[in-house]
PDB file of C-alpha atoms in Angstrom:
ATOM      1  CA  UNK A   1      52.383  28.532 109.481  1.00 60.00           C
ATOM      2  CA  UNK A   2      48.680  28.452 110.799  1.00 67.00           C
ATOM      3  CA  UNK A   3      47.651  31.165 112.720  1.00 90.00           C
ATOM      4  CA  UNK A   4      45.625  29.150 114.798  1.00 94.00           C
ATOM      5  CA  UNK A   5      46.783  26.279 116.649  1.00 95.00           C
ATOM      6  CA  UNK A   6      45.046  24.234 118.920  1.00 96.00           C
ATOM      7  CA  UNK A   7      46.250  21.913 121.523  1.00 96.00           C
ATOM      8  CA  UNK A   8      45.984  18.276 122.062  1.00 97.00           C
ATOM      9  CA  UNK A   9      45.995  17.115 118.859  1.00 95.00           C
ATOM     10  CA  UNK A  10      43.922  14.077 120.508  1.00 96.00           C
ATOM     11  CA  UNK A  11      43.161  13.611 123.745  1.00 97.00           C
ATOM     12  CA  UNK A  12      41.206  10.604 125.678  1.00 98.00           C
ATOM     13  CA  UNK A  13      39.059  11.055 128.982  1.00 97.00           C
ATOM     14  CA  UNK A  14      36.674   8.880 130.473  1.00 97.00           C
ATOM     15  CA  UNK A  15      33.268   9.507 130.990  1.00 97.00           C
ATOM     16  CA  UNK A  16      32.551  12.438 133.858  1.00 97.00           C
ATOM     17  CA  UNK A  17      35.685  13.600 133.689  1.00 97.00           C
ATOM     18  CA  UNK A  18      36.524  17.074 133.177  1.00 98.00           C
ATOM     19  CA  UNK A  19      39.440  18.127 130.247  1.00 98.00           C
ATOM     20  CA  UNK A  20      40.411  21.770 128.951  1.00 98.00           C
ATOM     21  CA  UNK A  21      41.498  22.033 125.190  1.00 98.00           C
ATOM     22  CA  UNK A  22      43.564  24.995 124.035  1.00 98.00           C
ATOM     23  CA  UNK A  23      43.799  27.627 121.273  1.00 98.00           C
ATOM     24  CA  UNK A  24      46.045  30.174 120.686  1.00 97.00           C
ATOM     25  CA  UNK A  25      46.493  32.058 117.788  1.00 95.00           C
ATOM     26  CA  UNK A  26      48.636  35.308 115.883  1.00 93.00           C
ATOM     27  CA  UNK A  27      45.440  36.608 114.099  1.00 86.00           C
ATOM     28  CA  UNK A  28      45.893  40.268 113.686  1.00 84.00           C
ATOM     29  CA  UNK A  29      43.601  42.202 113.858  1.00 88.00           C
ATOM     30  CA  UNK A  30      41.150  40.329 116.107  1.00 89.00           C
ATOM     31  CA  UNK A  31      37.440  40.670 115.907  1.00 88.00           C
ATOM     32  CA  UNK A  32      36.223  37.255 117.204  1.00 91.00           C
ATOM     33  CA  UNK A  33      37.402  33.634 118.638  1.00 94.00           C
ATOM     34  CA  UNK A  34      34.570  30.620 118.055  1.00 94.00           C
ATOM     35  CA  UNK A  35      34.222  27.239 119.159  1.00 96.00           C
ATOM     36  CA  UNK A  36      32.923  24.397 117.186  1.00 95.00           C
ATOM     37  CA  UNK A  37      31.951  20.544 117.566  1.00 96.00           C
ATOM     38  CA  UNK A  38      32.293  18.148 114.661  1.00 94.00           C
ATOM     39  CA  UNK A  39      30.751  15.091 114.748  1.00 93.00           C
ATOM     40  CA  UNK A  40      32.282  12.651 113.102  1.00 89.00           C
ATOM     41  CA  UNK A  41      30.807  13.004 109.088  1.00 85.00           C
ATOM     42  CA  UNK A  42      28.950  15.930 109.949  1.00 89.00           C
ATOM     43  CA  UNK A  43      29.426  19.657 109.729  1.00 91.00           C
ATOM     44  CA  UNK A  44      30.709  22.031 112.820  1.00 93.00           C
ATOM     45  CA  UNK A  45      28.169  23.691 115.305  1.00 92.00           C
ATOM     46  CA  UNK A  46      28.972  26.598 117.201  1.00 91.00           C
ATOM     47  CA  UNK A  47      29.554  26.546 121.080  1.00 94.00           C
ATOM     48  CA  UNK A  48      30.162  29.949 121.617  1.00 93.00           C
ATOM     49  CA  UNK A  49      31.573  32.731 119.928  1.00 91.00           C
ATOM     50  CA  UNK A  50      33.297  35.565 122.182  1.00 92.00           C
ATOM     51  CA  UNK A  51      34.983  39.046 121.065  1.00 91.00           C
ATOM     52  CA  UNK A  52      38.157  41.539 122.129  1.00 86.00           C
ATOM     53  CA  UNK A  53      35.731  42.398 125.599  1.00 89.00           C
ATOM     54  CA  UNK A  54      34.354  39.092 126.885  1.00 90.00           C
ATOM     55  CA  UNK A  55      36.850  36.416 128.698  1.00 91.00           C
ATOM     56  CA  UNK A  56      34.584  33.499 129.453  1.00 95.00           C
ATOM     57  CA  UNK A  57      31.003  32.277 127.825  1.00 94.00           C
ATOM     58  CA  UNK A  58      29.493  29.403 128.441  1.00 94.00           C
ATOM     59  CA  UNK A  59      26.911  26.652 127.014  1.00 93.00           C
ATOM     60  CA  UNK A  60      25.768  24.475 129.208  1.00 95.00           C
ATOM     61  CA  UNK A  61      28.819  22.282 130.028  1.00 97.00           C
ATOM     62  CA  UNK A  62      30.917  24.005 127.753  1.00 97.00           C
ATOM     63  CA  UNK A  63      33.187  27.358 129.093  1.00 97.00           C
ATOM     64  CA  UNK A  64      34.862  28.990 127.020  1.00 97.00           C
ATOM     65  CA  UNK A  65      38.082  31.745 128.493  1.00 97.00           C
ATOM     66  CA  UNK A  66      39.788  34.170 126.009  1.00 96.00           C
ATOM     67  CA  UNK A  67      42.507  35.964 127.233  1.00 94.00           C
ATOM     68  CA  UNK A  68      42.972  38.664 124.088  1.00 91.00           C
ATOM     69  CA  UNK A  69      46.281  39.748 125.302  1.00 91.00           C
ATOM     70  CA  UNK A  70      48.419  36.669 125.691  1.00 94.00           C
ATOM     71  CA  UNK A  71      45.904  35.429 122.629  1.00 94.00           C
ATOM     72  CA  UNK A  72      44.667  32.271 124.196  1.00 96.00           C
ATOM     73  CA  UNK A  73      41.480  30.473 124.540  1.00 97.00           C
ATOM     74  CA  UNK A  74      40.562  27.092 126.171  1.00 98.00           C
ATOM     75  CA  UNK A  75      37.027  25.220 125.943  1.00 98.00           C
ATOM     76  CA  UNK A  76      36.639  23.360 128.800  1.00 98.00           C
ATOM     77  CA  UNK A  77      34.386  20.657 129.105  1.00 98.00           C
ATOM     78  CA  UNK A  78      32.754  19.601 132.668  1.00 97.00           C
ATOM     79  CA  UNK A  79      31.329  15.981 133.639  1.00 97.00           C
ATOM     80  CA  UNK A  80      31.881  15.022 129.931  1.00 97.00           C
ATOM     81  CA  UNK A  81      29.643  12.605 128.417  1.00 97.00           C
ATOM     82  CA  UNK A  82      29.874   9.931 125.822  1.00 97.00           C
ATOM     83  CA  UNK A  83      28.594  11.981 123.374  1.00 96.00           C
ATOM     84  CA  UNK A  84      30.876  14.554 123.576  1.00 97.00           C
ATOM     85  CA  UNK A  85      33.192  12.560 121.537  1.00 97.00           C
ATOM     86  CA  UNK A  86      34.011  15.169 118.359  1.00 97.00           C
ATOM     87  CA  UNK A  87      36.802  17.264 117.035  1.00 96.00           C
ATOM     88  CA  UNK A  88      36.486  20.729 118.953  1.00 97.00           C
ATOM     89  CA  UNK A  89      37.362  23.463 116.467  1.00 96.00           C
ATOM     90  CA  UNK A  90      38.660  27.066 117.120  1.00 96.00           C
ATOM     91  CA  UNK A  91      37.982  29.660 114.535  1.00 94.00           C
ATOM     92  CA  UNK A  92      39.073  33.680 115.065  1.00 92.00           C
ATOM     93  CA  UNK A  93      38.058  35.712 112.676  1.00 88.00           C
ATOM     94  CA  UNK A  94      40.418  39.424 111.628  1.00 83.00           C
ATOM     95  CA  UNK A  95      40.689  40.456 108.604  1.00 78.00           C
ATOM     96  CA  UNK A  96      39.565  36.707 107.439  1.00 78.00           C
ATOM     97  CA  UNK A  97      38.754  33.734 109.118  1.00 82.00           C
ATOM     98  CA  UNK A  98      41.472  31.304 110.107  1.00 88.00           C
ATOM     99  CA  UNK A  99      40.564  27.331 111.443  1.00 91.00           C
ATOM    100  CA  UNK A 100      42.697  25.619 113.247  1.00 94.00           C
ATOM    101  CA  UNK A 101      43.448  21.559 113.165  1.00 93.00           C
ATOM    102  CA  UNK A 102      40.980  20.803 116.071  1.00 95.00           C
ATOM    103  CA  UNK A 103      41.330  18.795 118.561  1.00 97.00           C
ATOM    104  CA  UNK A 104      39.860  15.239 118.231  1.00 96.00           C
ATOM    105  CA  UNK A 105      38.280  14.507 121.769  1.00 98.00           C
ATOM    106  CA  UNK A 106      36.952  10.646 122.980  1.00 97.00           C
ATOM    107  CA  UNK A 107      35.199   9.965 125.820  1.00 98.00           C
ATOM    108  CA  UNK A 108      35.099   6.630 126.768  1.00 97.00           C
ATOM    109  CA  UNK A 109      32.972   4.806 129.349  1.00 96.00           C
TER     110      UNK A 109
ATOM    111  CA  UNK B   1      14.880  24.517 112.863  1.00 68.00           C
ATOM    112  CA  UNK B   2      16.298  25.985 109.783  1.00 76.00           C
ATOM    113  CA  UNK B   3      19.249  24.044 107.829  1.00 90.00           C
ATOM    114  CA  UNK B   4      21.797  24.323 105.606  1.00 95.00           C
ATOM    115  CA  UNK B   5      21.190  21.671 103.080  1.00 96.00           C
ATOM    116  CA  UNK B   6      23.994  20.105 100.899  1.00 97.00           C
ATOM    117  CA  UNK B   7      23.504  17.113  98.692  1.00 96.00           C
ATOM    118  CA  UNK B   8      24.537  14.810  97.916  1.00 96.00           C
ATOM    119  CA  UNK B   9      25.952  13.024 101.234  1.00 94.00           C
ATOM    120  CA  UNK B  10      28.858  11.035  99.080  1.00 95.00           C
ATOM    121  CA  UNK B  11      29.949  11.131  96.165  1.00 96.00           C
ATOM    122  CA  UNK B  12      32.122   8.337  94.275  1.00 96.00           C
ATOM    123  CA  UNK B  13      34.256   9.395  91.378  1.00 96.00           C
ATOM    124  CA  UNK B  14      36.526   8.808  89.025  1.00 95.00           C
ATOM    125  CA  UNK B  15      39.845  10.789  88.503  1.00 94.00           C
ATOM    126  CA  UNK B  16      39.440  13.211  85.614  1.00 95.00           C
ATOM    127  CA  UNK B  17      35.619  13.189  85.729  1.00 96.00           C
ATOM    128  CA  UNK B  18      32.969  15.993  86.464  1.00 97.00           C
ATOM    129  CA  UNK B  19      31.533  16.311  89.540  1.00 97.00           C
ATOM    130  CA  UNK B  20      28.859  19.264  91.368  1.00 97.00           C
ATOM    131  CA  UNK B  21      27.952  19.360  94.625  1.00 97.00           C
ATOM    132  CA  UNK B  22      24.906  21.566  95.749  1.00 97.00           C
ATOM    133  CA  UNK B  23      24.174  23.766  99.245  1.00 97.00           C
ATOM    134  CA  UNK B  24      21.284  25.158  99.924  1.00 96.00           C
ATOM    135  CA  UNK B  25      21.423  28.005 102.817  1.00 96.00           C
ATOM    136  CA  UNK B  26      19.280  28.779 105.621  1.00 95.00           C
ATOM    137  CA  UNK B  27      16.418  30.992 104.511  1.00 93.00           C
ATOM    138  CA  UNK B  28      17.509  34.736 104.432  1.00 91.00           C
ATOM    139  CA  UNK B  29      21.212  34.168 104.583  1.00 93.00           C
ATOM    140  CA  UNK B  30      23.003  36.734 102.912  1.00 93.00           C
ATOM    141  CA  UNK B  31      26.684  35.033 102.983  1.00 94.00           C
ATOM    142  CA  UNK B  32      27.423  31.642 101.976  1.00 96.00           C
ATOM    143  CA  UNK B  33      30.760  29.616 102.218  1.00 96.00           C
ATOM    144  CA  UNK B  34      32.271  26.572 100.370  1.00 97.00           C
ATOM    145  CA  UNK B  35      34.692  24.875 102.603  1.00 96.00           C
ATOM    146  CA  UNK B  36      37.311  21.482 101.877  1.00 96.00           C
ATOM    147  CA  UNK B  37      38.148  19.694 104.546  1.00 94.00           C
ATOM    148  CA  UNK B  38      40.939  17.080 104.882  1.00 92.00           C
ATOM    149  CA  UNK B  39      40.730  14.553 107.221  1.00 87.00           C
ATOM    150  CA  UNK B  40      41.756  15.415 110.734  1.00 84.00           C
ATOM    151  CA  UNK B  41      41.837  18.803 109.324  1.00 88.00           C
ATOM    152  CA  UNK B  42      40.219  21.967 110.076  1.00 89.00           C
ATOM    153  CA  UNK B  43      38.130  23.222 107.150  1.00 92.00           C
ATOM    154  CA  UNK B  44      39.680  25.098 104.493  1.00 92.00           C
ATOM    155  CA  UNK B  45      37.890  28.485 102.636  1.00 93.00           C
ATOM    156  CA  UNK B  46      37.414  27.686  98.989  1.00 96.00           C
ATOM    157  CA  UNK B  47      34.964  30.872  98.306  1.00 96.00           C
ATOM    158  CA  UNK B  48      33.267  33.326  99.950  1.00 95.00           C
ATOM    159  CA  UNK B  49      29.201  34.573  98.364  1.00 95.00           C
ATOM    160  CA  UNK B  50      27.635  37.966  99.406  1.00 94.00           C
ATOM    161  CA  UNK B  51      24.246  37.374  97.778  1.00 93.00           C
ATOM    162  CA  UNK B  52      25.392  36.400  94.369  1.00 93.00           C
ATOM    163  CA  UNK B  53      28.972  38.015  94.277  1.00 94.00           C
ATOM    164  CA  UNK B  54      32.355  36.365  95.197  1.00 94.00           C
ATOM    165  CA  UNK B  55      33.730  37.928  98.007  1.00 92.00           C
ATOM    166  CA  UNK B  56      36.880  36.252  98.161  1.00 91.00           C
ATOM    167  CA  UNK B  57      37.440  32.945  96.027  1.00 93.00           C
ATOM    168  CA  UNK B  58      41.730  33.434  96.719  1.00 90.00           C
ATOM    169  CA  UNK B  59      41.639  29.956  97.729  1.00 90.00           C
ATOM    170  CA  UNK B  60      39.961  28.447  95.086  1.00 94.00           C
ATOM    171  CA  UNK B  61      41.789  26.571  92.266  1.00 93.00           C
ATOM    172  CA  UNK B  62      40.168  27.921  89.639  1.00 92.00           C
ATOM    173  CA  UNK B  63      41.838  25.557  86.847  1.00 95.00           C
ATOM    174  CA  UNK B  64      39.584  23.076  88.314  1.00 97.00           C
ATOM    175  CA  UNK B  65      36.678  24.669  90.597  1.00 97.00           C
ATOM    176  CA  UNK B  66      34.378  26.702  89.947  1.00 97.00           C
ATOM    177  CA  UNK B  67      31.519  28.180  92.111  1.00 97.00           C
ATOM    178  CA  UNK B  68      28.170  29.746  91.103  1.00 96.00           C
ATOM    179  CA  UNK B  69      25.438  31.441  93.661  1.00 95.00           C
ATOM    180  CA  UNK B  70      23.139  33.007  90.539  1.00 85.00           C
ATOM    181  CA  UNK B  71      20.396  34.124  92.257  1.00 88.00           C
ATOM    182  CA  UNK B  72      22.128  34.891  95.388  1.00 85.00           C
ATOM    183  CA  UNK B  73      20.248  32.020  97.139  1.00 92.00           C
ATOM    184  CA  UNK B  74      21.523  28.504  96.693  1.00 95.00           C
ATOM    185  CA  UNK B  75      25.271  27.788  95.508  1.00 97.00           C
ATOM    186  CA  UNK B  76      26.378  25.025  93.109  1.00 97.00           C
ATOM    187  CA  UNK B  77      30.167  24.082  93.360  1.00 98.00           C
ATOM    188  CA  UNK B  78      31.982  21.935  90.342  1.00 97.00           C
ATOM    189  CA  UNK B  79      35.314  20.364  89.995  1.00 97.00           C
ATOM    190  CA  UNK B  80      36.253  19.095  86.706  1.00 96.00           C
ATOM    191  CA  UNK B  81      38.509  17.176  86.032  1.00 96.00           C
ATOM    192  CA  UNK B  82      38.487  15.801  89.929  1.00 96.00           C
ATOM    193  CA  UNK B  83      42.027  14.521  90.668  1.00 96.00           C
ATOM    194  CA  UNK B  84      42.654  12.007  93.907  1.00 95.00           C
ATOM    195  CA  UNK B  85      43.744  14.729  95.845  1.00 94.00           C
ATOM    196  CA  UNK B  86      40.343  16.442  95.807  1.00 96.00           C
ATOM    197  CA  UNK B  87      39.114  13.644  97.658  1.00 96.00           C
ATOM    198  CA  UNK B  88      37.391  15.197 101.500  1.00 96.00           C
ATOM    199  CA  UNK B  89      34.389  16.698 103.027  1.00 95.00           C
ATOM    200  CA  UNK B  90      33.109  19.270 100.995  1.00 97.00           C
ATOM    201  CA  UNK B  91      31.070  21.991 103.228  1.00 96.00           C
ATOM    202  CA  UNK B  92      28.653  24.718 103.238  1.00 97.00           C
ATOM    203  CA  UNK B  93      28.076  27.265 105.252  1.00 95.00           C
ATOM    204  CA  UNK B  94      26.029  30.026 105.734  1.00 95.00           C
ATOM    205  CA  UNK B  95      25.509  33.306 107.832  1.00 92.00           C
ATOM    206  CA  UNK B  96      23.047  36.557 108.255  1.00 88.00           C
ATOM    207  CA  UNK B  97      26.232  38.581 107.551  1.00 79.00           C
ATOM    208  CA  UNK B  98      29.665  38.476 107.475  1.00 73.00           C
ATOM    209  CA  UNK B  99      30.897  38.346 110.782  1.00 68.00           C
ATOM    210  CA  UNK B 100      28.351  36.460 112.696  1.00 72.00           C
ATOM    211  CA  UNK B 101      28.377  32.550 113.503  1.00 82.00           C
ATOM    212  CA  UNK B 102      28.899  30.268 110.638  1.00 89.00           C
ATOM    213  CA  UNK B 103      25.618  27.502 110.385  1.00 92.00           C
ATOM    214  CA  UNK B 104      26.702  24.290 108.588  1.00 94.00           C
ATOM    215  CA  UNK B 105      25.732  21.666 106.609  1.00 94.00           C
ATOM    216  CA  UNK B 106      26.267  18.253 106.944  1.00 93.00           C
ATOM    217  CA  UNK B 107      28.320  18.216 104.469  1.00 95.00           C
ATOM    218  CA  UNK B 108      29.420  16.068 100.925  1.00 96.00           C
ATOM    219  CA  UNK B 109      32.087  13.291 101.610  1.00 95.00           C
ATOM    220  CA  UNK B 110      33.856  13.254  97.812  1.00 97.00           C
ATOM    221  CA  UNK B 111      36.259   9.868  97.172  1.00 96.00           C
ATOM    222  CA  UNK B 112      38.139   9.807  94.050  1.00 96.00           C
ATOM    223  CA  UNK B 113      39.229   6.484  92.888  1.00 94.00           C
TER     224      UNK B 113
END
């Protein structure tokens, strides 16, 4: 079972609308929770990357919550824009790192 | 802006051939990772580099793969013979250390026919 799974699978907005996508995960211990965006054919790029002490971060339009003790995150994206069509990846990092599925985002005009 | 540089982009293959891909890492970057990923998958660890050493390569099928970082600075991996299910995006990664953010390539998109 992955450690890490992240919620919708898919999920379709339309442009300048604002949608949450959701992580939790079982990783024990916990050192760090990231957020990536994958274009499609192209490799990740961080968002933000939060530890045990911080519960939000943000970049730009992008906010990012951890809540360490239920072990949840959400990336929430505001006023979205075409080209924030991507899969949004969560990656926490114990004693290894563990990826979840992502979530495949399209924003559509 | 510093890259991670992976070539080639695709690759087209044959079942039971040969096949390298190559990653060069951001200038300075002690770590580097080989990743598989599946479509609509998140990527999978296939090894792990400190400098030139294999950190951790438990993921790696090593009947098949095999990685190489010889002079701790860019990273050749090979699969031979390929089989169809090694067919996805091959990426590279690379880090100042071990616990900091992950900077990736673009990737190598692998189909084997």
């Amino acid at each position: 079972k992955n450690q890490v799974e992240q919620s919708p699978q898919s999920l379709i907005i339309l442009e300048g609308k604002n949608c949450t996508l959701q992580c939790n995960y079982t990783v024990s211990p916990f050192s760090n929770l990231r957020w990536y965006k994958q274009d499609t054919g192209r490799g990740p790029v961080s968002l933000t990357i939060m530890t045990f002490s911080e519960n939000t971060k943000s970049n730009g339009r992008y906010t990012a919550t951890l809540d360490a003790d239920t072990k949840q995150s959400s990336l929430h994206i505001t006023a979205s824009q075409l080209s924030d069509s991507a899969s949004y990846i969560c990656v926490v990092s114990g004693a290894d790192m563990r990826f979840g599925a992502g979530t495949r985002l399209t924003v559509k005009p | 802006e510093a890259e991670v540089a992976q070539s080639p982009r695709y690759k087209i293959t044959e079942k039971s051939q040969a096949v390298a891909f190559w990653c060069d890492p951001i200038s300075g970057h002690a770590t580097l990772y080989w990743y598989r990923q599946i479509l609509g998958q998140g990527p999978e660890l296939l090894v792990q580099f400190q400098d030139e050493s294999v950190v951790d390569d438990s993921q790696l099928p090593k009947d098949r793969f095999s990685a190489e970082r010889l002079k701790g600075v860019d990273s050749t991996l090979k699969i031979q013979p390929a089989e169809l299910g090694d067919s996805a995006m091959y990426l590279c990664a690379s880090s100042p250390g071990t616990a900091g953010i992950q900077y990736f390539g673009a990737g190598t998109r692998l189909s084997v026919l």
